[in-house]
Each structure stands twice: as C-alpha cells, then as structure tokens.
C-alpha cells in the first residue's frame, strides 16, 4: 500500500477501531476540558457553594495539568507492559467512578479532588495513551488519515456536550449519565479493543498481505520497539524536538481555545453570540480533523506540522487585531476552530513516524510528559498575565509558535515506505 494513499479503506475492523477511539476522545474531552465553562456555575447553584467555585475549579484544572505530567509517564509505562485494552478498561472505570462521585458528593473538597482525577486520567489514558497507541499500531502507514477521522471526537464534543448538559439541566443528572457511559465503555472495551489487528485476522492498514506474513512482521516490529529504552530515547534529538516543538503548538491551542469566548466578549460581542461562535469553531474543528489528517497523509507529518504552525501564526494575528466586527469574528472562529482539529492528529502521528509502529508507546513515555508540561504552561501564562490582557498572552504564544516551527524543522523524519 502506498504510504501516501489518502483513501480511507481501513476495513471492517479498522473502522471499528477508529470509531472506538473517536468515542474515547469524546468522553475524555467531556471530562477534562470542554465542560469547564459550564459545570462550575451549575454546581455552585445546585449545592449553594458560592461564587468562588468557578475560580477554584479553574485552579484545580491547572493543578491537574501539572499532575498529568507524572500521570503521563506512569500510565505510558503501564501501557507498555499491559497493552491498550487493559488500559482502556482501567481508564474508563476510574473515570466512571470519579464522574459519579463528582455528580453526587456534597463535599466541596471531594468535588474538587474529582476534577483532578478526571482531568489526569481523561487527559492521559483516554486521550493520549489508548487511542493514540491503537492508531499507530493499527495504521502504521495511514495513521495520519486514521487519526483525522478518530480525532473528530474532540471537536464534536466541544460542539455538543454543553448542548447536552443544558438539555439535561441538572448537573448531577448530567454527570451521572457521563459516569454510566464510562462504565458502559469499560465493559465494551473488553470485547471491542484489540491491541493489534493480527488478533482478529486483520492486517496493518488493511493491507492485502496474508496473516502469516503480517504476524512475522509483527514480531520483528515488537523486537525493534524493545530496543527503545529510556536512555536510547533520551539520546535521540527527535524525542525533544517533538516534545517541546509540538508541545508549544499544543500550548497555543489551549491558549486560543480556553478563553476564546472571553476574548470575543471583551471585543463587544454579545455573550450568547460569543458562545455560539465557540460552537461554530468546534464545527470547523470537525472538518479540520479530517483535513489535517489528509495533509499529514499526503505530504508527511513534518510538513503538516510546519503548515500547522504557520496556520496558528495567522490565527494569533487575527485574534490580536480583531476589531470586534462580526465578519472578523467569524474568520477568527474559522481559523481557531480549524486548528483545534489538528494537534490531536499531529503529535501521535509524528511520534509514530519517527519511532515506528510499536515504538510509539515506548517513545511516549518521555514525549507525553514533556508535551503535557508545555501544554499546561498556556493556562499559566494567561493566569499570570491576566485574562484582561489576552493580547499580551497571544504575543507570547506567537513567540512560542515561531520557536515550535524551528524545533519541528529540525526533526529528522525517516524515509516513507
């Protein structure tokens, strides 16, 4: 199969795996980030916890981001030993318990602690480790395109989860439903998740090779991955170029998306319309997920990442110089939203490209903590500079994006098969 093929001929089991990963991305986004603009006010009103709860929730989310640095390392090491299916069950059970406790507790300290659990586990196991590992193992040559489809779950959550919770109304009921969904996915994962396509008689990328040849190749690739010890990975410049370079792009993503509604309101956009623009941006993100995957597949992950960095420079300039008019705001929503759909594709794809089919989970032991550390810095920058001065934060993100482009340009991408 041509590694630059942009045909989505993944086969029955391949599409099944992509759908599972999309659901995993969706649930993770619902637990970790996309509901932060809704649940603090909703639970404050329900429990009578006062106006300080939103600030406390944001603070706990920031703390959880730093804890995720350790979580990313620990869970990546565990995944390398136990496999994706085992981790999928574990992650969903933990998130299910946390969501139910979060929904029903009358204790604010317990409530805040559950935020940390959901963000750490959702942001590592449910987003980074399980789906990204599956995509690299199932689609070593077409991972960019497969990730383009699977990662639609992230912006799809952004576009719909608040509408769902608003429809439910009661936050306790809403999060009880989310918790039950996590347990249902945990049970489904036992039968649904297959660590390798060879387990069900399928082949990587749905290539037309016989199963015996696929299993021989599988053993060779597993042996190659075992050579990627932590010292070996630490000596590889690509480890740090991906960790810091793509981490900076992720930081810009978080910086732009987290306060986009606030930015629009500051520019004079009516609040309900500003929220609508966030939904519009998320819809553009769904389209962007596929397009960035297509660009990755067609031109290579490194080139796609460099294009992505340039895209964000334009996005930042638009957000900085937005004059508050509706046409300009829609353009901003398009550029920012379209970018949302890219970072979830490019990081795992770049790791898989540089370190191989089974090397992803090995290399991710070092790269994921670095990515997470840099990503979390985005919210810290905004917190230190102040939400009232987002323009300065955007200029800082601009400098980070330019540095990211330089670092990514130094990645030595292996020749494509």
mmCIF file of C-alpha atoms in Angstrom:
data_model
loop_
_atom_site.group_PDB
_atom_site.id
_atom_site.type_symbol
_atom_site.label_atom_id
_atom_site.label_comp_id
_atom_site.label_asym_id
_atom_site.label_seq_id
_atom_site.Cartn_x
_atom_site.Cartn_y
_atom_site.Cartn_z
ATOM 1 C CA UNK A 1 0.000 0.000 0.000
ATOM 2 C CA UNK A 2 1.240 3.468 -0.905
ATOM 3 C CA UNK A 3 2.037 5.242 2.347
ATOM 4 C CA UNK A 4 0.774 8.460 0.771
ATOM 5 C CA UNK A 5 -2.598 6.967 -0.156
ATOM 6 C CA UNK A 6 -5.468 9.159 1.021
ATOM 7 C CA UNK A 7 -8.159 6.502 0.582
ATOM 8 C CA UNK A 8 -9.987 5.622 3.783
ATOM 9 C CA UNK A 9 -10.086 1.893 3.018
ATOM 10 C CA UNK A 10 -9.476 0.736 6.581
ATOM 11 C CA UNK A 11 -11.623 -2.394 6.532
ATOM 12 C CA UNK A 12 -14.355 -3.502 8.948
ATOM 13 C CA UNK A 13 -12.113 -3.938 11.993
ATOM 14 C CA UNK A 14 -10.110 -0.838 11.140
ATOM 15 C CA UNK A 15 -13.215 1.361 11.059
ATOM 16 C CA UNK A 16 -14.417 -0.280 14.268
ATOM 17 C CA UNK A 17 -11.168 0.726 15.981
ATOM 18 C CA UNK A 18 -11.386 4.283 14.628
ATOM 19 C CA UNK A 19 -14.948 4.651 15.966
ATOM 20 C CA UNK A 20 -13.858 3.367 19.377
ATOM 21 C CA UNK A 21 -11.027 5.908 19.501
ATOM 22 C CA UNK A 22 -13.390 8.730 18.488
ATOM 23 C CA UNK A 23 -15.667 7.818 21.415
ATOM 24 C CA UNK A 24 -12.667 7.716 23.754
ATOM 25 C CA UNK A 25 -11.600 11.188 22.592
ATOM 26 C CA UNK A 26 -15.154 12.483 23.080
ATOM 27 C CA UNK A 27 -15.522 11.213 26.643
ATOM 28 C CA UNK A 28 -12.064 12.480 27.577
ATOM 29 C CA UNK A 29 -12.827 15.964 26.294
ATOM 30 C CA UNK A 30 -16.126 15.964 28.202
ATOM 31 C CA UNK A 31 -14.363 15.000 31.428
ATOM 32 C CA UNK A 32 -11.182 17.042 31.130
ATOM 33 C CA UNK A 33 -11.763 20.362 29.372
ATOM 34 C CA UNK A 34 -14.914 21.069 27.386
ATOM 35 C CA UNK A 35 -17.341 21.407 30.294
ATOM 36 C CA UNK A 36 -15.221 23.780 32.394
ATOM 37 C CA UNK A 37 -17.211 26.751 31.142
ATOM 38 C CA UNK A 38 -20.480 25.142 32.327
ATOM 39 C CA UNK A 39 -20.273 22.928 35.404
ATOM 40 C CA UNK A 40 -18.778 25.362 37.993
ATOM 41 C CA UNK A 41 -21.731 27.736 37.794
ATOM 42 C CA UNK A 42 -24.207 24.842 37.536
ATOM 43 C CA UNK A 43 -22.923 23.032 40.632
ATOM 44 C CA UNK A 44 -22.455 26.295 42.555
ATOM 45 C CA UNK A 45 -26.160 26.995 42.047
ATOM 46 C CA UNK A 46 -27.178 23.412 42.854
ATOM 47 C CA UNK A 47 -25.066 22.999 46.003
ATOM 48 C CA UNK A 48 -25.041 26.608 47.160
ATOM 49 C CA UNK A 49 -21.239 26.688 47.128
ATOM 50 C CA UNK A 50 -20.929 30.354 46.236
ATOM 51 C CA UNK A 51 -19.304 32.487 43.566
ATOM 52 C CA UNK A 52 -15.779 31.299 44.378
ATOM 53 C CA UNK A 53 -16.369 27.825 42.895
ATOM 54 C CA UNK A 54 -15.534 28.764 39.248
ATOM 55 C CA UNK A 55 -12.135 30.128 40.298
ATOM 56 C CA UNK A 56 -11.471 27.038 42.417
ATOM 57 C CA UNK A 57 -12.431 24.739 39.535
ATOM 58 C CA UNK A 58 -10.068 26.542 37.163
ATOM 59 C CA UNK A 59 -7.297 26.342 39.746
ATOM 60 C CA UNK A 60 -7.826 22.606 40.245
ATOM 61 C CA UNK A 61 -7.803 22.078 36.494
ATOM 62 C CA UNK A 62 -4.436 23.837 36.352
ATOM 63 C CA UNK A 63 -3.088 21.709 39.200
ATOM 64 C CA UNK A 64 -4.384 18.608 37.419
ATOM 65 C CA UNK A 65 -2.426 19.636 34.340
ATOM 66 C CA UNK A 66 0.814 19.516 36.305
ATOM 67 C CA UNK A 67 -0.135 16.210 37.944
ATOM 68 C CA UNK A 68 -0.758 14.893 34.423
ATOM 69 C CA UNK A 69 2.966 15.237 33.715
ATOM 70 C CA UNK A 70 3.612 12.443 36.207
ATOM 71 C CA UNK A 71 0.457 10.622 35.140
ATOM 72 C CA UNK A 72 1.532 10.630 31.507
ATOM 73 C CA UNK A 73 4.802 8.901 32.418
ATOM 74 C CA UNK A 74 3.297 6.365 34.833
ATOM 75 C CA UNK A 75 0.396 5.406 32.568
ATOM 76 C CA UNK A 76 2.650 5.200 29.485
ATOM 77 C CA UNK A 77 4.970 2.783 31.286
ATOM 78 C CA UNK A 78 1.957 0.769 32.450
ATOM 79 C CA UNK A 79 0.515 0.705 28.922
ATOM 80 C CA UNK A 80 3.797 -0.601 27.517
ATOM 81 C CA UNK A 81 3.514 -3.564 29.904
ATOM 82 C CA UNK A 82 -0.242 -4.212 29.907
ATOM 83 C CA UNK A 83 -1.469 -3.156 26.471
ATOM 84 C CA UNK A 84 -4.187 -0.845 25.184
ATOM 85 C CA UNK A 85 -7.248 -2.945 26.058
ATOM 86 C CA UNK A 86 -6.227 -3.289 29.692
ATOM 87 C CA UNK A 87 -5.584 0.453 29.925
ATOM 88 C CA UNK A 88 -8.901 1.262 28.220
ATOM 89 C CA UNK A 89 -10.827 -0.711 30.823
ATOM 90 C CA UNK A 90 -8.830 0.805 33.692
ATOM 91 C CA UNK A 91 -9.213 4.373 32.430
ATOM 92 C CA UNK A 92 -12.951 4.112 31.890
ATOM 93 C CA UNK A 93 -13.566 2.519 35.295
ATOM 94 C CA UNK A 94 -11.584 5.244 37.079
ATOM 95 C CA UNK A 95 -13.344 7.999 35.127
ATOM 96 C CA UNK A 96 -16.738 6.382 35.737
ATOM 97 C CA UNK A 97 -16.191 6.297 39.489
ATOM 98 C CA UNK A 98 -14.836 9.859 39.513
ATOM 99 C CA UNK A 99 -17.756 11.199 37.462
ATOM 100 C CA UNK A 100 -20.354 9.581 39.732
ATOM 101 C CA UNK A 101 -18.662 10.868 42.890
ATOM 102 C CA UNK A 102 -18.285 14.295 41.227
ATOM 103 C CA UNK A 103 -22.006 14.297 40.413
ATOM 104 C CA UNK A 104 -23.310 13.290 43.815
ATOM 105 C CA UNK A 105 -20.893 14.456 46.526
ATOM 106 C CA UNK A 106 -21.989 17.173 48.916
ATOM 107 C CA UNK A 107 -18.375 17.900 49.901
ATOM 108 C CA UNK A 108 -16.580 20.663 48.008
ATOM 109 C CA UNK A 109 -13.062 19.252 48.717
ATOM 110 C CA UNK A 110 -14.133 15.844 47.330
ATOM 111 C CA UNK A 111 -15.742 17.586 44.346
ATOM 112 C CA UNK A 112 -12.513 19.464 43.606
ATOM 113 C CA UNK A 113 -10.431 16.303 44.038
ATOM 114 C CA UNK A 114 -12.570 14.519 41.432
ATOM 115 C CA UNK A 115 -11.748 17.296 38.948
ATOM 116 C CA UNK A 116 -8.086 16.364 39.279
ATOM 117 C CA UNK A 117 -8.836 12.655 38.798
ATOM 118 C CA UNK A 118 -10.971 13.216 35.698
ATOM 119 C CA UNK A 119 -8.525 15.643 34.095
ATOM 120 C CA UNK A 120 -5.466 13.491 34.795
ATOM 121 C CA UNK A 121 -6.966 10.158 33.727
ATOM 122 C CA UNK A 122 -9.093 11.563 30.908
ATOM 123 C CA UNK A 123 -6.249 13.698 29.571
ATOM 124 C CA UNK A 124 -3.702 10.870 29.643
ATOM 125 C CA UNK A 125 -5.279 7.412 29.281
ATOM 126 C CA UNK A 126 -8.417 8.426 27.358
ATOM 127 C CA UNK A 127 -6.826 10.972 25.008
ATOM 128 C CA UNK A 128 -3.137 10.238 24.756
ATOM 129 C CA UNK A 129 -2.353 6.635 25.542
ATOM 130 C CA UNK A 130 -5.149 4.305 24.417
ATOM 131 C CA UNK A 131 -6.454 5.841 21.167
ATOM 132 C CA UNK A 132 -3.086 7.155 20.011
ATOM 133 C CA UNK A 133 -1.410 3.816 20.637
ATOM 134 C CA UNK A 134 -4.173 1.951 18.796
ATOM 135 C CA UNK A 135 -3.980 4.300 15.822
ATOM 136 C CA UNK A 136 -0.228 3.806 15.473
ATOM 137 C CA UNK A 137 -0.401 0.008 15.819
ATOM 138 C CA UNK A 138 -3.377 -0.488 13.535
ATOM 139 C CA UNK A 139 -2.359 2.061 10.892
ATOM 140 C CA UNK A 140 1.441 2.445 10.771
ATOM 141 C CA UNK A 141 1.352 3.847 7.210
ATOM 142 C CA UNK A 142 -2.031 5.579 7.289
ATOM 143 C CA UNK A 143 -2.069 6.798 10.889
ATOM 144 C CA UNK A 144 -2.425 10.432 9.809
ATOM 145 C CA UNK A 145 -5.641 9.758 7.923
ATOM 146 C CA UNK A 146 -6.986 7.368 10.573
ATOM 147 C CA UNK A 147 -6.277 9.937 13.289
ATOM 148 C CA UNK A 148 -8.005 12.552 11.141
ATOM 149 C CA UNK A 149 -11.221 10.548 11.395
ATOM 150 C CA UNK A 150 -10.824 9.418 15.024
ATOM 151 C CA UNK A 151 -9.876 12.802 16.458
ATOM 152 C CA UNK A 152 -13.148 14.265 15.179
ATOM 153 C CA UNK A 153 -14.382 13.111 18.574
ATOM 154 C CA UNK A 154 -12.591 16.054 20.220
ATOM 155 C CA UNK A 155 -14.240 18.984 18.375
ATOM 156 C CA UNK A 156 -17.503 17.021 18.172
ATOM 157 C CA UNK A 157 -17.530 17.040 21.971
ATOM 158 C CA UNK A 158 -16.812 20.782 22.018
ATOM 159 C CA UNK A 159 -19.758 21.347 19.699
ATOM 160 C CA UNK A 160 -22.303 19.181 21.514
ATOM 161 C CA UNK A 161 -21.500 18.473 25.179
ATOM 162 C CA UNK A 162 -22.733 21.814 26.557
ATOM 163 C CA UNK A 163 -25.900 21.497 24.473
ATOM 164 C CA UNK A 164 -26.417 18.051 26.019
ATOM 165 C CA UNK A 165 -25.822 19.256 29.574
ATOM 166 C CA UNK A 166 -28.053 22.285 29.059
ATOM 167 C CA UNK A 167 -30.737 19.945 27.756
ATOM 168 C CA UNK A 168 -30.447 17.737 30.843
ATOM 169 C CA UNK A 169 -30.427 20.830 33.076
ATOM 170 C CA UNK A 170 -29.473 19.287 36.407
ATOM 171 C CA UNK A 171 -25.656 18.890 36.553
ATOM 172 C CA UNK A 172 -25.939 15.956 38.974
ATOM 173 C CA UNK A 173 -28.052 14.067 36.447
ATOM 174 C CA UNK A 174 -25.790 15.094 33.576
ATOM 175 C CA UNK A 175 -22.612 13.803 35.193
ATOM 176 C CA UNK A 176 -24.358 10.661 36.417
ATOM 177 C CA UNK A 177 -25.139 9.887 32.778
ATOM 178 C CA UNK A 178 -21.491 10.566 31.829
ATOM 179 C CA UNK A 179 -20.289 8.261 34.610
ATOM 180 C CA UNK A 180 -22.609 5.469 33.473
ATOM 181 C CA UNK A 181 -21.362 5.981 29.899
ATOM 182 C CA UNK A 182 -17.786 5.475 31.134
ATOM 183 C CA UNK A 183 -18.721 2.166 32.800
ATOM 184 C CA UNK A 184 -20.546 1.050 29.656
ATOM 185 C CA UNK A 185 -17.470 1.825 27.557
ATOM 186 C CA UNK A 186 -15.263 -0.021 30.065
ATOM 187 C CA UNK A 187 -17.348 -3.175 29.595
ATOM 188 C CA UNK A 188 -17.462 -2.695 25.818
ATOM 189 C CA UNK A 189 -13.671 -2.236 25.753
ATOM 190 C CA UNK A 190 -13.151 -5.828 26.947
ATOM 191 C CA UNK A 191 -14.659 -7.118 23.710
ATOM 192 C CA UNK A 192 -14.141 -4.154 21.379
ATOM 193 C CA UNK A 193 -10.498 -3.154 21.812
ATOM 194 C CA UNK A 194 -7.931 -5.316 20.038
ATOM 195 C CA UNK A 195 -4.301 -4.463 20.759
ATOM 196 C CA UNK A 196 -3.188 -5.483 17.257
ATOM 197 C CA UNK A 197 -5.110 -6.154 14.031
ATOM 198 C CA UNK A 198 -3.473 -9.576 13.825
ATOM 199 C CA UNK A 199 -5.567 -10.645 16.848
ATOM 200 C CA UNK A 200 -8.699 -10.676 14.675
ATOM 201 C CA UNK A 201 -7.131 -11.889 11.446
ATOM 202 C CA UNK A 202 -6.753 -8.378 10.060
ATOM 203 C CA UNK A 203 -3.579 -6.704 8.814
ATOM 204 C CA UNK A 204 -1.975 -3.288 9.492
ATOM 205 C CA UNK A 205 -3.540 -0.589 7.300
ATOM 206 C CA UNK A 206 -5.845 -3.307 5.920
ATOM 207 C CA UNK A 207 -3.041 -4.239 3.529
ATOM 208 C CA UNK A 208 -3.553 -7.229 1.196
ATOM 209 C CA UNK A 209 -0.933 -9.480 2.801
ATOM 210 C CA UNK A 210 -1.526 -12.931 4.277
ATOM 211 C CA UNK A 211 -1.822 -13.294 8.034
ATOM 212 C CA UNK A 212 1.360 -15.328 8.346
ATOM 213 C CA UNK A 213 3.412 -12.539 6.753
ATOM 214 C CA UNK A 214 1.671 -9.977 8.969
ATOM 215 C CA UNK A 215 2.473 -11.958 12.121
ATOM 216 C CA UNK A 216 6.129 -12.300 11.088
ATOM 217 C CA UNK A 217 6.309 -8.540 10.567
ATOM 218 C CA UNK A 218 4.551 -8.026 13.916
ATOM 219 C CA UNK A 219 7.221 -9.966 15.816
ATOM 220 C CA UNK A 220 10.028 -8.067 14.068
ATOM 221 C CA UNK A 221 8.421 -4.702 14.902
ATOM 222 C CA UNK A 222 7.875 -5.671 18.541
ATOM 223 C CA UNK A 223 11.534 -6.670 18.878
ATOM 224 C CA UNK A 224 12.627 -3.394 17.316
ATOM 225 C CA UNK A 225 10.487 -1.431 19.777
ATOM 226 C CA UNK A 226 12.075 -3.229 22.746
ATOM 227 C CA UNK A 227 15.402 -1.580 21.852
ATOM 228 C CA UNK A 228 13.876 1.838 22.571
ATOM 229 C CA UNK A 229 14.902 2.048 26.206
ATOM 230 C CA UNK A 230 14.671 5.336 28.085
ATOM 231 C CA UNK A 231 18.425 6.057 27.696
ATOM 232 C CA UNK A 232 18.191 5.393 23.960
ATOM 233 C CA UNK A 233 15.157 7.666 23.640
ATOM 234 C CA UNK A 234 16.792 10.408 25.716
ATOM 235 C CA UNK A 235 19.743 10.482 23.317
ATOM 236 C CA UNK A 236 17.511 10.835 20.271
ATOM 237 C CA UNK A 237 17.056 14.535 19.307
ATOM 238 C CA UNK A 238 13.645 13.765 17.807
ATOM 239 C CA UNK A 239 12.359 12.958 21.293
ATOM 240 C CA UNK A 240 12.954 16.529 22.435
ATOM 241 C CA UNK A 241 12.084 18.244 19.156
ATOM 242 C CA UNK A 242 8.661 16.553 19.218
ATOM 243 C CA UNK A 243 8.236 17.005 22.965
ATOM 244 C CA UNK A 244 8.961 20.719 23.003
ATOM 245 C CA UNK A 245 8.031 21.640 19.419
ATOM 246 C CA UNK A 246 4.618 20.032 19.318
ATOM 247 C CA UNK A 247 4.114 20.848 22.992
ATOM 248 C CA UNK A 248 4.398 24.548 22.127
ATOM 249 C CA UNK A 249 1.792 24.164 19.376
ATOM 250 C CA UNK A 250 -0.472 22.432 21.874
ATOM 251 C CA UNK A 251 0.117 25.286 24.306
ATOM 252 C CA UNK A 252 -1.086 27.729 21.656
ATOM 253 C CA UNK A 253 -4.160 25.577 21.024
ATOM 254 C CA UNK A 254 -5.080 25.654 24.716
ATOM 255 C CA UNK A 255 -4.304 29.362 24.927
ATOM 256 C CA UNK A 256 -6.548 30.231 21.999
ATOM 257 C CA UNK A 257 -9.472 27.942 22.775
ATOM 258 C CA UNK A 258 -9.673 28.303 26.565
ATOM 259 C CA UNK A 259 -10.552 31.993 26.501
ATOM 260 C CA UNK A 260 -11.942 32.492 23.014
ATOM 261 C CA UNK A 261 -15.430 33.300 24.312
ATOM 262 C CA UNK A 262 -13.938 35.717 26.849
ATOM 263 C CA UNK A 263 -11.916 37.417 24.105
ATOM 264 C CA UNK A 264 -14.992 37.895 21.916
ATOM 265 C CA UNK A 265 -16.999 39.318 24.829
ATOM 266 C CA UNK A 266 -14.166 41.747 25.602
ATOM 267 C CA UNK A 267 -14.368 42.909 21.984
ATOM 268 C CA UNK A 268 -18.037 43.765 22.421
ATOM 269 C CA UNK A 269 -19.665 40.572 21.128
ATOM 270 C CA UNK A 270 -22.899 39.718 22.954
ATOM 271 C CA UNK A 271 -22.248 36.743 25.335
ATOM 272 C CA UNK A 272 -24.739 34.303 23.773
ATOM 273 C CA UNK A 273 -23.363 35.091 20.330
ATOM 274 C CA UNK A 274 -19.811 34.606 21.619
ATOM 275 C CA UNK A 275 -20.780 31.154 22.903
ATOM 276 C CA UNK A 276 -22.366 30.392 19.532
ATOM 277 C CA UNK A 277 -19.073 31.314 17.865
ATOM 278 C CA UNK A 278 -17.365 28.680 20.036
ATOM 279 C CA UNK A 279 -19.787 26.079 18.698
ATOM 280 C CA UNK A 280 -19.145 27.291 15.151
ATOM 281 C CA UNK A 281 -15.401 26.985 15.796
ATOM 282 C CA UNK A 282 -15.890 23.411 17.006
ATOM 283 C CA UNK A 283 -17.789 22.510 13.833
ATOM 284 C CA UNK A 284 -14.896 23.881 11.787
ATOM 285 C CA UNK A 285 -12.679 21.716 14.009
ATOM 286 C CA UNK A 286 -14.524 18.561 12.979
ATOM 287 C CA UNK A 287 -13.792 19.382 9.344
ATOM 288 C CA UNK A 288 -10.240 20.348 10.264
ATOM 289 C CA UNK A 289 -9.592 16.965 11.873
ATOM 290 C CA UNK A 290 -10.016 15.228 8.542
ATOM 291 C CA UNK A 291 -8.201 17.894 6.510
ATOM 292 C CA UNK A 292 -5.133 17.906 8.781
ATOM 293 C CA UNK A 293 -5.098 14.114 8.637
ATOM 294 C CA UNK A 294 -5.299 14.277 4.855
ATOM 295 C CA UNK A 295 -2.422 16.791 4.712
ATOM 296 C CA UNK A 296 -0.390 14.565 7.042
ATOM 297 C CA UNK A 297 -1.059 11.518 4.872
ATOM 298 C CA UNK A 298 -0.363 13.307 1.582
ATOM 299 C CA UNK A 299 2.680 15.419 2.428
ATOM 300 C CA UNK A 300 4.155 13.842 5.566
ATOM 301 C CA UNK A 301 3.741 14.655 9.248
ATOM 302 C CA UNK A 302 6.665 17.054 9.479
ATOM 303 C CA UNK A 303 5.419 19.220 6.638
ATOM 304 C CA UNK A 304 1.883 19.089 8.017
ATOM 305 C CA UNK A 305 3.189 20.230 11.421
ATOM 306 C CA UNK A 306 5.069 23.154 9.872
ATOM 307 C CA UNK A 307 1.960 24.198 7.938
ATOM 308 C CA UNK A 308 0.008 23.902 11.188
ATOM 309 C CA UNK A 309 2.457 26.234 12.936
ATOM 310 C CA UNK A 310 2.074 28.819 10.172
ATOM 311 C CA UNK A 311 -1.703 28.477 10.421
ATOM 312 C CA UNK A 312 -1.509 29.379 14.096
ATOM 313 C CA UNK A 313 0.596 32.457 13.403
ATOM 314 C CA UNK A 314 -2.228 33.717 11.196
ATOM 315 C CA UNK A 315 -4.806 32.708 13.836
ATOM 316 C CA UNK A 316 -2.978 34.617 16.567
ATOM 317 C CA UNK A 317 -2.661 37.725 14.403
ATOM 318 C CA UNK A 318 -6.383 37.605 13.667
ATOM 319 C CA UNK A 319 -7.219 37.294 17.359
ATOM 320 C CA UNK A 320 -4.827 40.128 18.248
ATOM 321 C CA UNK A 321 -6.149 42.538 15.628
ATOM 322 C CA UNK A 322 -9.817 41.532 15.705
ATOM 323 C CA UNK A 323 -11.830 44.756 15.695
ATOM 324 C CA UNK A 324 -14.979 43.166 17.085
ATOM 325 C CA UNK A 325 -16.968 43.149 13.829
ATOM 326 C CA UNK A 326 -18.996 40.051 13.038
ATOM 327 C CA UNK A 327 -17.173 39.182 9.764
ATOM 328 C CA UNK A 328 -13.802 39.363 11.538
ATOM 329 C CA UNK A 329 -15.104 37.303 14.442
ATOM 330 C CA UNK A 330 -16.380 34.571 12.117
ATOM 331 C CA UNK A 331 -12.987 34.478 10.391
ATOM 332 C CA UNK A 332 -11.313 34.129 13.803
ATOM 333 C CA UNK A 333 -13.692 31.322 14.750
ATOM 334 C CA UNK A 334 -12.827 29.550 11.492
ATOM 335 C CA UNK A 335 -9.050 29.799 11.908
ATOM 336 C CA UNK A 336 -9.009 28.878 15.596
ATOM 337 C CA UNK A 337 -11.624 26.145 15.171
ATOM 338 C CA UNK A 338 -9.946 24.599 12.156
ATOM 339 C CA UNK A 339 -6.746 24.406 14.190
ATOM 340 C CA UNK A 340 -8.472 22.563 17.059
ATOM 341 C CA UNK A 341 -8.787 19.545 14.816
ATOM 342 C CA UNK A 342 -5.057 19.269 14.085
ATOM 343 C CA UNK A 343 -2.961 18.943 17.210
ATOM 344 C CA UNK A 344 -4.623 15.691 18.297
ATOM 345 C CA UNK A 345 -3.555 14.159 14.965
ATOM 346 C CA UNK A 346 -0.074 15.520 14.566
ATOM 347 C CA UNK A 347 1.526 14.629 17.910
ATOM 348 C CA UNK A 348 0.832 10.872 17.855
ATOM 349 C CA UNK A 349 1.437 10.733 14.117
ATOM 350 C CA UNK A 350 4.841 12.405 14.457
ATOM 351 C CA UNK A 351 5.869 10.037 17.260
ATOM 352 C CA UNK A 352 4.792 7.016 15.228
ATOM 353 C CA UNK A 353 6.540 8.327 12.136
ATOM 354 C CA UNK A 354 9.843 8.754 13.950
ATOM 355 C CA UNK A 355 9.770 5.731 16.267
ATOM 356 C CA UNK A 356 7.743 3.096 14.468
ATOM 357 C CA UNK A 357 4.566 1.120 14.903
ATOM 358 C CA UNK A 358 5.257 -0.226 18.391
ATOM 359 C CA UNK A 359 7.812 2.446 19.215
ATOM 360 C CA UNK A 360 5.019 4.960 19.834
ATOM 361 C CA UNK A 361 4.178 3.713 23.304
ATOM 362 C CA UNK A 362 7.885 3.441 24.181
ATOM 363 C CA UNK A 363 8.757 6.954 22.990
ATOM 364 C CA UNK A 364 5.600 8.371 24.528
ATOM 365 C CA UNK A 365 6.991 7.612 27.988
ATOM 366 C CA UNK A 366 9.265 10.639 27.567
ATOM 367 C CA UNK A 367 7.432 12.731 24.992
ATOM 368 C CA UNK A 368 3.998 12.738 26.660
ATOM 369 C CA UNK A 369 5.231 14.263 29.942
ATOM 370 C CA UNK A 370 7.121 16.975 28.036
ATOM 371 C CA UNK A 371 4.099 17.712 25.820
ATOM 372 C CA UNK A 372 1.880 17.878 28.882
ATOM 373 C CA UNK A 373 4.238 20.165 30.783
ATOM 374 C CA UNK A 374 4.441 22.638 27.890
ATOM 375 C CA UNK A 375 0.709 22.414 27.153
ATOM 376 C CA UNK A 376 -0.210 23.307 30.752
ATOM 377 C CA UNK A 377 2.004 26.370 30.557
ATOM 378 C CA UNK A 378 -0.569 28.031 28.285
ATOM 379 C CA UNK A 379 -3.127 28.443 31.059
ATOM 380 C CA UNK A 380 -0.411 29.519 33.481
ATOM 381 C CA UNK A 381 0.699 32.270 31.079
ATOM 382 C CA UNK A 382 -2.861 33.555 30.812
ATOM 383 C CA UNK A 383 -3.243 33.372 34.585
ATOM 384 C CA UNK A 384 -0.034 35.306 35.236
ATOM 385 C CA UNK A 385 -0.563 37.915 32.526
ATOM 386 C CA UNK A 386 -4.242 38.199 33.355
ATOM 387 C CA UNK A 387 -7.401 37.398 31.410
ATOM 388 C CA UNK A 388 -7.937 41.131 30.975
ATOM 389 C CA UNK A 389 -4.759 41.317 28.862
ATOM 390 C CA UNK A 390 -5.180 38.433 26.435
ATOM 391 C CA UNK A 391 -3.394 40.361 23.694
ATOM 392 C CA UNK A 392 -0.086 40.092 25.569
ATOM 393 C CA UNK A 393 -0.663 36.359 26.096
ATOM 394 C CA UNK A 394 -1.264 35.965 22.359
ATOM 395 C CA UNK A 395 2.074 37.647 21.592
ATOM 396 C CA UNK A 396 3.775 35.220 23.976
ATOM 397 C CA UNK A 397 2.070 32.326 22.200
ATOM 398 C CA UNK A 398 3.269 33.813 18.915
ATOM 399 C CA UNK A 399 6.867 33.608 20.113
ATOM 400 C CA UNK A 400 6.251 30.030 21.257
ATOM 401 C CA UNK A 401 4.745 29.086 17.895
ATOM 402 C CA UNK A 402 7.732 30.519 15.995
ATOM 403 C CA UNK A 403 10.057 28.527 18.278
ATOM 404 C CA UNK A 404 7.906 25.437 17.649
ATOM 405 C CA UNK A 405 8.296 25.837 13.886
ATOM 406 C CA UNK A 406 12.074 25.999 14.285
ATOM 407 C CA UNK A 407 12.201 22.915 16.546
ATOM 408 C CA UNK A 408 9.931 20.867 14.295
ATOM 409 C CA UNK A 409 12.023 21.826 11.268
ATOM 410 C CA UNK A 410 14.936 20.042 12.999
ATOM 411 C CA UNK A 411 13.117 16.712 13.204
ATOM 412 C CA UNK A 412 14.708 14.019 11.062
ATOM 413 C CA UNK A 413 11.728 12.226 9.563
ATOM 414 C CA UNK A 414 12.528 8.699 8.297
ATOM 415 C CA UNK A 415 12.033 7.966 4.625
ATOM 416 C CA UNK A 416 8.466 6.983 3.886
ATOM 417 C CA UNK A 417 7.810 3.417 2.837
#
